[in-house]
């Protein structure tokens, strides 16, 4: 199966089986992919990203254009490395023109995470407390793995049930 819990442990690993950073349309023949009739991958930076930067897949954070892709799996291996291209520990607001950055209008930290969870460095996402930390470099190596502990995999809104 594609995506979901344990996707990084299936044959093909995180790159072929996890869907958190998939942007290629299926019509391109690239796998994994997004069905053409479901969505279009982002093509332009939101107007809030500073000049010379690109958005992450959620239009929440911006990285230097030289990264090629902002955040997600392998961000530490892109030109500029983790400091320029990884987004899980970003705290600078884009209005400061420091990259990478968090878009000012999405910084609305939860008042608290649900029970048995821990907040990430930006105060905007929560992970299960068994991860030990939420997001950041090496999060895929935390006890809960990438699916539970890397913020690029988080898509659900916080509630007592999630």
Short mmCIF file of N, CA and C in Angstrom, two decimals:
data_model
loop_
_atom_site.label_atom_id
_atom_site.label_comp_id
_atom_site.label_asym_id
_atom_site.label_seq_id
_atom_site.Cartn_x
_atom_site.Cartn_y
_atom_site.Cartn_z
N UNK A 1 0.84 -1.19 0.00
CA UNK A 1 0.00 0.00 0.00
C UNK A 1 0.88 1.24 0.00
N UNK A 2 0.29 2.36 -0.30
CA UNK A 2 1.01 3.62 -0.43
C UNK A 2 0.64 4.55 0.73
N UNK A 3 1.65 5.09 1.43
CA UNK A 3 1.41 6.02 2.52
C UNK A 3 0.99 5.32 3.79
N UNK A 4 0.68 6.11 4.81
CA UNK A 4 0.19 5.58 6.08
C UNK A 4 1.28 5.11 7.00
N UNK A 5 0.86 4.60 8.16
CA UNK A 5 1.78 4.16 9.19
C UNK A 5 2.72 3.09 8.66
N UNK A 6 4.00 3.24 8.92
CA UNK A 6 5.00 2.27 8.54
C UNK A 6 5.41 2.31 7.08
N UNK A 7 5.00 3.36 6.35
CA UNK A 7 5.33 3.43 4.93
C UNK A 7 6.84 3.37 4.69
N UNK A 8 7.63 3.91 5.61
CA UNK A 8 9.08 3.93 5.44
C UNK A 8 9.72 2.57 5.64
N UNK A 9 8.98 1.60 6.15
CA UNK A 9 9.54 0.26 6.38
C UNK A 9 9.19 -0.71 5.26
N UNK A 10 8.38 -0.29 4.30
CA UNK A 10 8.00 -1.16 3.18
C UNK A 10 9.10 -1.20 2.13
N UNK A 11 9.11 -2.24 1.28
CA UNK A 11 10.09 -2.28 0.19
C UNK A 11 9.98 -1.00 -0.65
N UNK A 12 11.07 -0.33 -0.87
CA UNK A 12 11.07 0.96 -1.57
C UNK A 12 11.32 2.10 -0.61
N UNK A 13 11.06 1.88 0.69
CA UNK A 13 11.36 2.87 1.71
C UNK A 13 10.52 4.13 1.63
N UNK A 14 10.95 5.14 2.37
CA UNK A 14 10.21 6.39 2.48
C UNK A 14 10.03 7.09 1.14
N UNK A 15 11.06 7.11 0.31
CA UNK A 15 10.99 7.82 -0.96
C UNK A 15 9.90 7.26 -1.87
N UNK A 16 9.76 5.95 -1.94
CA UNK A 16 8.79 5.34 -2.84
C UNK A 16 7.42 5.09 -2.21
N UNK A 17 7.35 5.01 -0.87
CA UNK A 17 6.10 4.56 -0.25
C UNK A 17 5.39 5.59 0.64
N UNK A 18 6.06 6.65 1.03
CA UNK A 18 5.42 7.66 1.89
C UNK A 18 4.96 8.83 1.02
N UNK A 19 3.84 9.42 1.38
CA UNK A 19 3.21 10.42 0.51
C UNK A 19 3.32 11.85 1.00
N UNK A 20 3.98 12.12 2.13
CA UNK A 20 3.98 13.45 2.72
C UNK A 20 4.52 14.55 1.80
N UNK A 21 5.49 14.25 0.97
CA UNK A 21 6.06 15.30 0.13
C UNK A 21 5.87 15.04 -1.36
N UNK A 22 4.88 14.24 -1.73
CA UNK A 22 4.63 13.91 -3.13
C UNK A 22 4.01 15.10 -3.86
N UNK A 23 4.61 15.52 -4.96
CA UNK A 23 4.08 16.62 -5.76
C UNK A 23 3.97 16.25 -7.24
N UNK A 24 4.59 15.16 -7.68
CA UNK A 24 4.57 14.78 -9.10
C UNK A 24 3.18 14.31 -9.50
N UNK A 25 2.69 14.77 -10.63
CA UNK A 25 1.42 14.28 -11.16
C UNK A 25 1.62 12.92 -11.81
N UNK A 26 0.62 12.05 -11.70
CA UNK A 26 0.74 10.70 -12.26
C UNK A 26 0.94 10.70 -13.77
N UNK A 27 0.46 11.74 -14.45
CA UNK A 27 0.62 11.80 -15.91
C UNK A 27 2.08 11.93 -16.32
N UNK A 28 2.97 12.28 -15.37
CA UNK A 28 4.40 12.39 -15.69
C UNK A 28 5.08 11.02 -15.69
N UNK A 29 4.41 10.00 -15.12
CA UNK A 29 5.01 8.68 -15.04
C UNK A 29 5.94 8.51 -13.85
N UNK A 30 6.06 9.53 -13.00
CA UNK A 30 6.91 9.49 -11.83
C UNK A 30 6.14 8.90 -10.65
N UNK A 31 6.77 8.01 -9.89
CA UNK A 31 6.14 7.45 -8.69
C UNK A 31 6.96 7.78 -7.47
N UNK A 32 6.35 8.01 -6.30
CA UNK A 32 4.91 8.12 -6.09
C UNK A 32 4.38 9.40 -6.74
N UNK A 33 3.05 9.47 -6.93
CA UNK A 33 2.47 10.61 -7.62
C UNK A 33 1.08 10.96 -7.08
N UNK A 34 0.61 12.13 -7.49
CA UNK A 34 -0.71 12.62 -7.14
C UNK A 34 -1.58 12.48 -8.39
N UNK A 35 -2.79 11.94 -8.23
CA UNK A 35 -3.69 11.78 -9.37
C UNK A 35 -3.97 13.14 -10.00
N UNK A 36 -3.87 13.22 -11.32
CA UNK A 36 -4.01 14.48 -12.05
C UNK A 36 -5.32 15.20 -11.76
N UNK A 37 -6.40 14.46 -11.58
CA UNK A 37 -7.69 15.10 -11.38
C UNK A 37 -7.97 15.45 -9.92
N UNK A 38 -7.03 15.16 -9.02
CA UNK A 38 -7.22 15.45 -7.61
C UNK A 38 -6.66 16.81 -7.24
N UNK A 39 -5.45 17.10 -7.67
CA UNK A 39 -4.81 18.35 -7.26
C UNK A 39 -3.70 18.70 -8.23
N UNK A 40 -3.27 19.89 -8.19
CA UNK A 40 -2.11 20.34 -8.95
C UNK A 40 -0.99 20.63 -7.95
N UNK A 41 0.24 20.26 -8.26
CA UNK A 41 1.33 20.59 -7.35
C UNK A 41 1.55 22.10 -7.33
N UNK A 42 2.08 22.63 -6.21
CA UNK A 42 2.31 24.07 -6.16
C UNK A 42 3.30 24.48 -7.24
N UNK A 43 3.02 25.58 -7.93
CA UNK A 43 3.91 26.05 -8.99
C UNK A 43 4.51 27.41 -8.67
N UNK A 44 3.81 28.23 -7.95
CA UNK A 44 4.31 29.56 -7.62
C UNK A 44 4.34 29.74 -6.11
N UNK A 45 5.33 30.48 -5.64
CA UNK A 45 5.40 30.77 -4.22
C UNK A 45 4.24 31.66 -3.83
N UNK A 46 3.66 31.44 -2.63
CA UNK A 46 2.63 32.37 -2.20
C UNK A 46 3.24 33.75 -2.07
N UNK A 47 2.43 34.77 -2.19
CA UNK A 47 2.96 36.13 -2.16
C UNK A 47 3.66 36.44 -0.84
N UNK A 48 3.35 35.69 0.21
CA UNK A 48 3.96 35.96 1.51
C UNK A 48 5.42 35.50 1.59
N UNK A 49 5.85 34.55 0.74
CA UNK A 49 7.25 34.11 0.78
C UNK A 49 8.15 35.25 0.33
N UNK A 50 9.23 35.48 1.05
CA UNK A 50 10.16 36.54 0.64
C UNK A 50 10.73 36.27 -0.75
N UNK A 51 11.15 37.30 -1.42
CA UNK A 51 11.77 37.18 -2.74
C UNK A 51 12.96 36.22 -2.64
N UNK A 52 13.10 35.35 -3.64
CA UNK A 52 14.21 34.40 -3.65
C UNK A 52 13.95 33.15 -2.85
N UNK A 53 12.68 32.93 -2.45
CA UNK A 53 12.36 31.74 -1.67
C UNK A 53 11.19 30.98 -2.29
N UNK A 54 11.03 29.72 -1.87
CA UNK A 54 9.96 28.86 -2.35
C UNK A 54 9.18 28.31 -1.16
N UNK A 55 7.89 27.98 -1.35
CA UNK A 55 7.09 27.45 -0.24
C UNK A 55 7.30 25.96 -0.02
N UNK A 56 6.98 25.51 1.17
CA UNK A 56 6.94 24.07 1.41
C UNK A 56 5.64 23.53 0.83
N UNK A 57 5.42 22.25 0.91
CA UNK A 57 4.23 21.62 0.34
C UNK A 57 2.92 22.00 0.99
N UNK A 58 2.98 22.68 2.12
CA UNK A 58 1.77 23.07 2.83
C UNK A 58 1.52 24.58 2.77
N UNK A 59 2.37 25.32 2.05
CA UNK A 59 2.29 26.78 2.01
C UNK A 59 2.30 27.39 3.40
N UNK A 60 3.14 26.82 4.28
CA UNK A 60 3.28 27.34 5.64
C UNK A 60 4.65 27.93 5.89
N UNK A 61 5.67 27.41 5.20
CA UNK A 61 7.05 27.81 5.44
C UNK A 61 7.73 28.06 4.10
N UNK A 62 8.83 28.82 4.13
CA UNK A 62 9.57 29.15 2.92
C UNK A 62 11.05 28.83 3.12
N UNK A 63 11.68 28.38 2.03
CA UNK A 63 13.12 28.07 2.01
C UNK A 63 13.76 28.80 0.82
N UNK A 64 15.06 28.87 0.82
CA UNK A 64 15.78 29.46 -0.30
C UNK A 64 15.49 28.70 -1.59
N UNK A 65 15.36 29.42 -2.70
CA UNK A 65 15.11 28.79 -4.00
C UNK A 65 16.17 27.75 -4.34
N UNK A 66 17.41 27.95 -3.88
CA UNK A 66 18.51 27.04 -4.19
C UNK A 66 18.26 25.63 -3.66
N UNK A 67 17.34 25.47 -2.69
CA UNK A 67 17.02 24.15 -2.15
C UNK A 67 16.31 23.28 -3.18
N UNK A 68 15.60 23.91 -4.11
CA UNK A 68 14.83 23.16 -5.10
C UNK A 68 13.49 22.71 -4.58
N UNK A 69 13.45 22.17 -3.38
CA UNK A 69 12.23 21.78 -2.68
C UNK A 69 12.40 22.20 -1.23
N UNK A 70 11.33 22.68 -0.64
CA UNK A 70 11.39 23.18 0.74
C UNK A 70 10.86 22.13 1.70
N UNK A 71 11.71 21.67 2.61
CA UNK A 71 11.32 20.68 3.61
C UNK A 71 11.18 19.29 3.02
N UNK A 72 10.66 18.37 3.82
CA UNK A 72 10.41 17.01 3.37
C UNK A 72 11.62 16.11 3.43
N UNK A 73 11.41 14.86 3.04
CA UNK A 73 12.45 13.84 3.09
C UNK A 73 13.68 14.26 2.27
N UNK A 74 14.85 14.12 2.85
CA UNK A 74 16.10 14.43 2.15
C UNK A 74 16.46 15.89 2.14
N UNK A 75 15.74 16.73 2.90
CA UNK A 75 16.02 18.17 2.88
C UNK A 75 17.46 18.47 3.28
N UNK A 76 18.04 17.65 4.14
CA UNK A 76 19.41 17.88 4.61
C UNK A 76 20.46 17.62 3.54
N UNK A 77 20.09 16.96 2.44
CA UNK A 77 21.06 16.65 1.39
C UNK A 77 20.99 17.64 0.22
N UNK A 78 20.09 18.60 0.28
CA UNK A 78 19.95 19.58 -0.80
C UNK A 78 20.96 20.71 -0.66
N UNK A 79 21.20 21.47 -1.75
CA UNK A 79 22.14 22.60 -1.66
C UNK A 79 21.73 23.56 -0.54
N UNK A 80 22.63 23.78 0.39
CA UNK A 80 22.33 24.61 1.56
C UNK A 80 22.16 23.78 2.82
N UNK A 81 21.91 22.47 2.63
CA UNK A 81 21.79 21.56 3.76
C UNK A 81 20.56 21.78 4.62
N UNK A 82 20.56 21.14 5.78
CA UNK A 82 19.42 21.19 6.70
C UNK A 82 19.11 22.61 7.14
N UNK A 83 20.13 23.42 7.39
CA UNK A 83 19.90 24.78 7.89
C UNK A 83 19.11 25.64 6.91
N UNK A 84 19.24 25.38 5.62
CA UNK A 84 18.54 26.19 4.62
C UNK A 84 17.27 25.53 4.09
N UNK A 85 17.23 24.19 4.10
CA UNK A 85 16.17 23.48 3.37
C UNK A 85 15.20 22.66 4.22
N UNK A 86 15.52 22.42 5.48
CA UNK A 86 14.61 21.66 6.35
C UNK A 86 13.74 22.63 7.14
N UNK A 87 12.48 22.27 7.35
CA UNK A 87 11.54 23.21 7.94
C UNK A 87 11.01 22.83 9.32
N UNK A 88 11.33 21.65 9.81
CA UNK A 88 10.69 21.18 11.04
C UNK A 88 11.06 21.96 12.29
N UNK A 89 12.18 22.67 12.30
CA UNK A 89 12.55 23.44 13.49
C UNK A 89 12.57 24.95 13.23
N UNK A 90 11.98 25.38 12.12
CA UNK A 90 11.98 26.79 11.74
C UNK A 90 11.11 27.60 12.70
N UNK A 91 11.67 28.72 13.20
CA UNK A 91 10.89 29.59 14.08
C UNK A 91 10.87 31.04 13.59
N UNK A 92 11.77 31.40 12.67
CA UNK A 92 11.83 32.78 12.17
C UNK A 92 10.58 33.10 11.35
N UNK A 93 9.99 34.26 11.59
CA UNK A 93 8.85 34.70 10.79
C UNK A 93 9.35 35.25 9.47
N UNK A 94 8.60 35.02 8.39
CA UNK A 94 9.01 35.48 7.07
C UNK A 94 9.12 37.01 7.00
N UNK A 95 8.39 37.71 7.84
CA UNK A 95 8.47 39.17 7.83
C UNK A 95 9.85 39.67 8.24
N UNK A 96 10.68 38.79 8.83
CA UNK A 96 12.04 39.18 9.20
C UNK A 96 13.02 39.00 8.06
N UNK A 97 12.56 38.37 6.94
CA UNK A 97 13.40 38.08 5.77
C UNK A 97 14.57 37.17 6.09
N UNK A 98 14.41 36.30 7.08
CA UNK A 98 15.39 35.28 7.42
C UNK A 98 14.86 33.96 6.87
N UNK A 99 15.71 33.21 6.15
CA UNK A 99 15.28 31.93 5.59
C UNK A 99 16.00 30.78 6.27
N UNK A 100 15.37 29.62 6.41
CA UNK A 100 13.96 29.36 6.14
C UNK A 100 13.09 30.08 7.16
N UNK A 101 11.80 30.22 6.83
CA UNK A 101 10.91 30.97 7.71
C UNK A 101 9.50 30.40 7.71
N UNK A 102 8.72 30.82 8.71
CA UNK A 102 7.31 30.46 8.84
C UNK A 102 6.49 31.65 8.38
N UNK A 103 5.49 31.41 7.52
CA UNK A 103 4.63 32.51 7.07
C UNK A 103 3.92 33.12 8.27
N UNK A 104 3.98 34.43 8.36
CA UNK A 104 3.43 35.14 9.51
C UNK A 104 1.96 34.82 9.77
N UNK A 105 1.17 34.68 8.70
CA UNK A 105 -0.27 34.50 8.89
C UNK A 105 -0.68 33.09 9.31
N UNK A 106 0.23 32.14 9.36
CA UNK A 106 -0.14 30.80 9.83
C UNK A 106 0.36 30.54 11.24
N UNK A 107 1.14 31.45 11.79
CA UNK A 107 1.65 31.25 13.14
C UNK A 107 0.50 31.51 14.12
N UNK A 108 -0.10 30.42 14.51
CA UNK A 108 -1.20 30.46 15.46
C UNK A 108 -1.08 29.19 16.30
N UNK A 109 -0.13 29.19 17.23
CA UNK A 109 0.16 27.96 17.96
C UNK A 109 -1.05 27.45 18.73
N UNK A 110 -1.16 26.13 18.84
CA UNK A 110 -2.26 25.60 19.65
C UNK A 110 -2.06 26.03 21.10
N UNK A 111 -3.14 26.26 21.81
CA UNK A 111 -3.00 26.66 23.20
C UNK A 111 -2.35 25.55 24.00
N UNK A 112 -2.63 24.32 23.62
CA UNK A 112 -1.93 23.17 24.20
C UNK A 112 -2.15 21.97 23.30
N UNK A 113 -1.21 21.05 23.36
CA UNK A 113 -1.36 19.81 22.60
C UNK A 113 -2.30 18.87 23.36
N UNK A 114 -2.91 17.93 22.64
CA UNK A 114 -3.73 16.93 23.33
C UNK A 114 -2.90 16.15 24.35
N UNK A 115 -3.57 15.48 25.27
CA UNK A 115 -2.87 14.66 26.26
C UNK A 115 -1.95 13.66 25.56
N UNK A 116 -0.84 13.34 26.18
CA UNK A 116 0.13 12.36 25.67
C UNK A 116 0.76 12.78 24.35
N UNK A 117 0.98 14.08 24.17
CA UNK A 117 1.65 14.56 22.96
C UNK A 117 2.62 15.69 23.32
N UNK A 118 3.47 16.03 22.33
CA UNK A 118 4.48 17.06 22.51
C UNK A 118 4.43 18.00 21.31
N UNK A 119 4.63 19.31 21.54
CA UNK A 119 4.56 20.31 20.47
C UNK A 119 5.90 20.43 19.75
N UNK A 120 5.87 20.81 18.46
CA UNK A 120 7.10 21.00 17.70
C UNK A 120 7.73 22.35 18.04
N UNK A 121 8.89 22.64 17.45
CA UNK A 121 9.64 23.86 17.73
C UNK A 121 8.93 25.14 17.33
N UNK A 122 7.99 25.07 16.39
CA UNK A 122 7.25 26.28 15.98
C UNK A 122 6.00 26.49 16.80
N UNK A 123 5.62 25.50 17.60
CA UNK A 123 4.40 25.60 18.38
C UNK A 123 3.15 25.41 17.56
N UNK A 124 3.26 24.84 16.36
CA UNK A 124 2.10 24.70 15.50
C UNK A 124 1.66 23.26 15.25
N UNK A 125 2.47 22.28 15.61
CA UNK A 125 2.12 20.88 15.36
C UNK A 125 2.44 20.03 16.59
N UNK A 126 1.69 18.95 16.76
CA UNK A 126 1.87 18.06 17.90
C UNK A 126 2.15 16.64 17.44
N UNK A 127 3.03 15.95 18.16
CA UNK A 127 3.38 14.56 17.89
C UNK A 127 3.11 13.74 19.15
N UNK A 128 2.94 12.41 19.01
CA UNK A 128 2.78 11.56 20.20
C UNK A 128 3.99 11.72 21.11
N UNK A 129 3.76 11.70 22.43
CA UNK A 129 4.88 11.91 23.35
C UNK A 129 5.92 10.81 23.30
N UNK A 130 5.59 9.61 22.78
CA UNK A 130 6.60 8.56 22.71
C UNK A 130 7.70 8.88 21.70
N UNK A 131 7.50 9.92 20.86
CA UNK A 131 8.56 10.35 19.94
C UNK A 131 9.72 10.99 20.71
N UNK A 132 9.42 11.59 21.86
CA UNK A 132 10.43 12.28 22.64
C UNK A 132 10.58 13.73 22.24
N UNK A 133 10.40 14.04 20.96
CA UNK A 133 10.43 15.39 20.41
C UNK A 133 9.57 15.36 19.15
N UNK A 134 9.17 16.53 18.69
CA UNK A 134 8.31 16.60 17.52
C UNK A 134 9.05 17.34 16.41
N UNK A 135 9.37 16.63 15.32
CA UNK A 135 10.06 17.23 14.19
C UNK A 135 11.53 17.44 14.47
N UNK A 136 12.18 18.08 13.53
CA UNK A 136 13.60 18.37 13.66
C UNK A 136 14.46 17.37 12.91
N UNK A 137 15.71 17.70 12.79
CA UNK A 137 16.65 16.86 12.07
C UNK A 137 16.72 15.48 12.72
N UNK A 138 16.61 14.44 11.95
CA UNK A 138 16.68 13.08 12.46
C UNK A 138 15.38 12.56 13.05
N UNK A 139 14.28 13.28 12.86
CA UNK A 139 13.00 12.87 13.45
C UNK A 139 12.59 11.47 13.00
N UNK A 140 13.00 11.06 11.81
CA UNK A 140 12.66 9.72 11.32
C UNK A 140 13.31 8.62 12.16
N UNK A 141 14.31 8.99 12.96
CA UNK A 141 14.99 8.02 13.81
C UNK A 141 14.40 7.97 15.22
N UNK A 142 13.45 8.87 15.55
CA UNK A 142 12.81 8.88 16.87
C UNK A 142 12.01 7.60 17.04
N UNK A 143 11.71 7.20 18.28
CA UNK A 143 11.01 5.93 18.54
C UNK A 143 9.72 5.72 17.73
N UNK A 144 9.00 6.75 17.35
CA UNK A 144 7.77 6.59 16.58
C UNK A 144 7.97 6.61 15.08
N UNK A 145 9.20 6.83 14.61
CA UNK A 145 9.47 6.89 13.17
C UNK A 145 8.96 8.15 12.51
N UNK A 146 9.20 8.27 11.22
CA UNK A 146 8.85 9.47 10.46
C UNK A 146 7.35 9.76 10.48
N UNK A 147 6.54 8.73 10.34
CA UNK A 147 5.09 8.94 10.27
C UNK A 147 4.56 9.65 11.51
N UNK A 148 5.06 9.31 12.69
CA UNK A 148 4.57 9.90 13.93
C UNK A 148 5.36 11.12 14.38
N UNK A 149 6.64 11.19 14.04
CA UNK A 149 7.52 12.17 14.67
C UNK A 149 8.05 13.27 13.77
N UNK A 150 7.86 13.18 12.45
CA UNK A 150 8.30 14.24 11.54
C UNK A 150 7.11 15.12 11.17
N UNK A 151 7.27 16.42 11.30
CA UNK A 151 6.14 17.32 11.10
C UNK A 151 5.67 17.37 9.66
N UNK A 152 6.50 16.99 8.70
CA UNK A 152 6.05 17.01 7.30
C UNK A 152 4.97 15.95 7.05
N UNK A 153 4.83 14.98 7.96
CA UNK A 153 3.81 13.94 7.82
C UNK A 153 2.49 14.33 8.47
N UNK A 154 2.47 15.43 9.22
CA UNK A 154 1.26 15.81 9.96
C UNK A 154 0.29 16.56 9.05
N UNK A 155 -0.93 16.03 8.96
CA UNK A 155 -1.96 16.69 8.15
C UNK A 155 -3.26 16.87 8.93
N UNK A 156 -3.44 16.17 10.06
CA UNK A 156 -4.66 16.27 10.83
C UNK A 156 -4.62 17.47 11.78
N UNK A 157 -5.78 18.07 12.01
CA UNK A 157 -5.88 19.15 12.98
C UNK A 157 -5.85 18.53 14.38
N UNK A 158 -5.25 19.23 15.35
CA UNK A 158 -5.19 18.73 16.72
C UNK A 158 -6.59 18.69 17.32
N UNK A 159 -6.88 17.60 18.01
CA UNK A 159 -8.12 17.46 18.78
C UNK A 159 -7.81 16.42 19.86
N UNK A 160 -8.74 16.19 20.71
CA UNK A 160 -8.52 15.19 21.75
C UNK A 160 -8.44 13.78 21.17
N UNK A 161 -8.97 13.59 19.94
CA UNK A 161 -8.97 12.27 19.33
C UNK A 161 -7.76 12.00 18.47
N UNK A 162 -6.99 13.03 18.11
CA UNK A 162 -5.86 12.89 17.18
C UNK A 162 -4.58 13.20 17.90
#
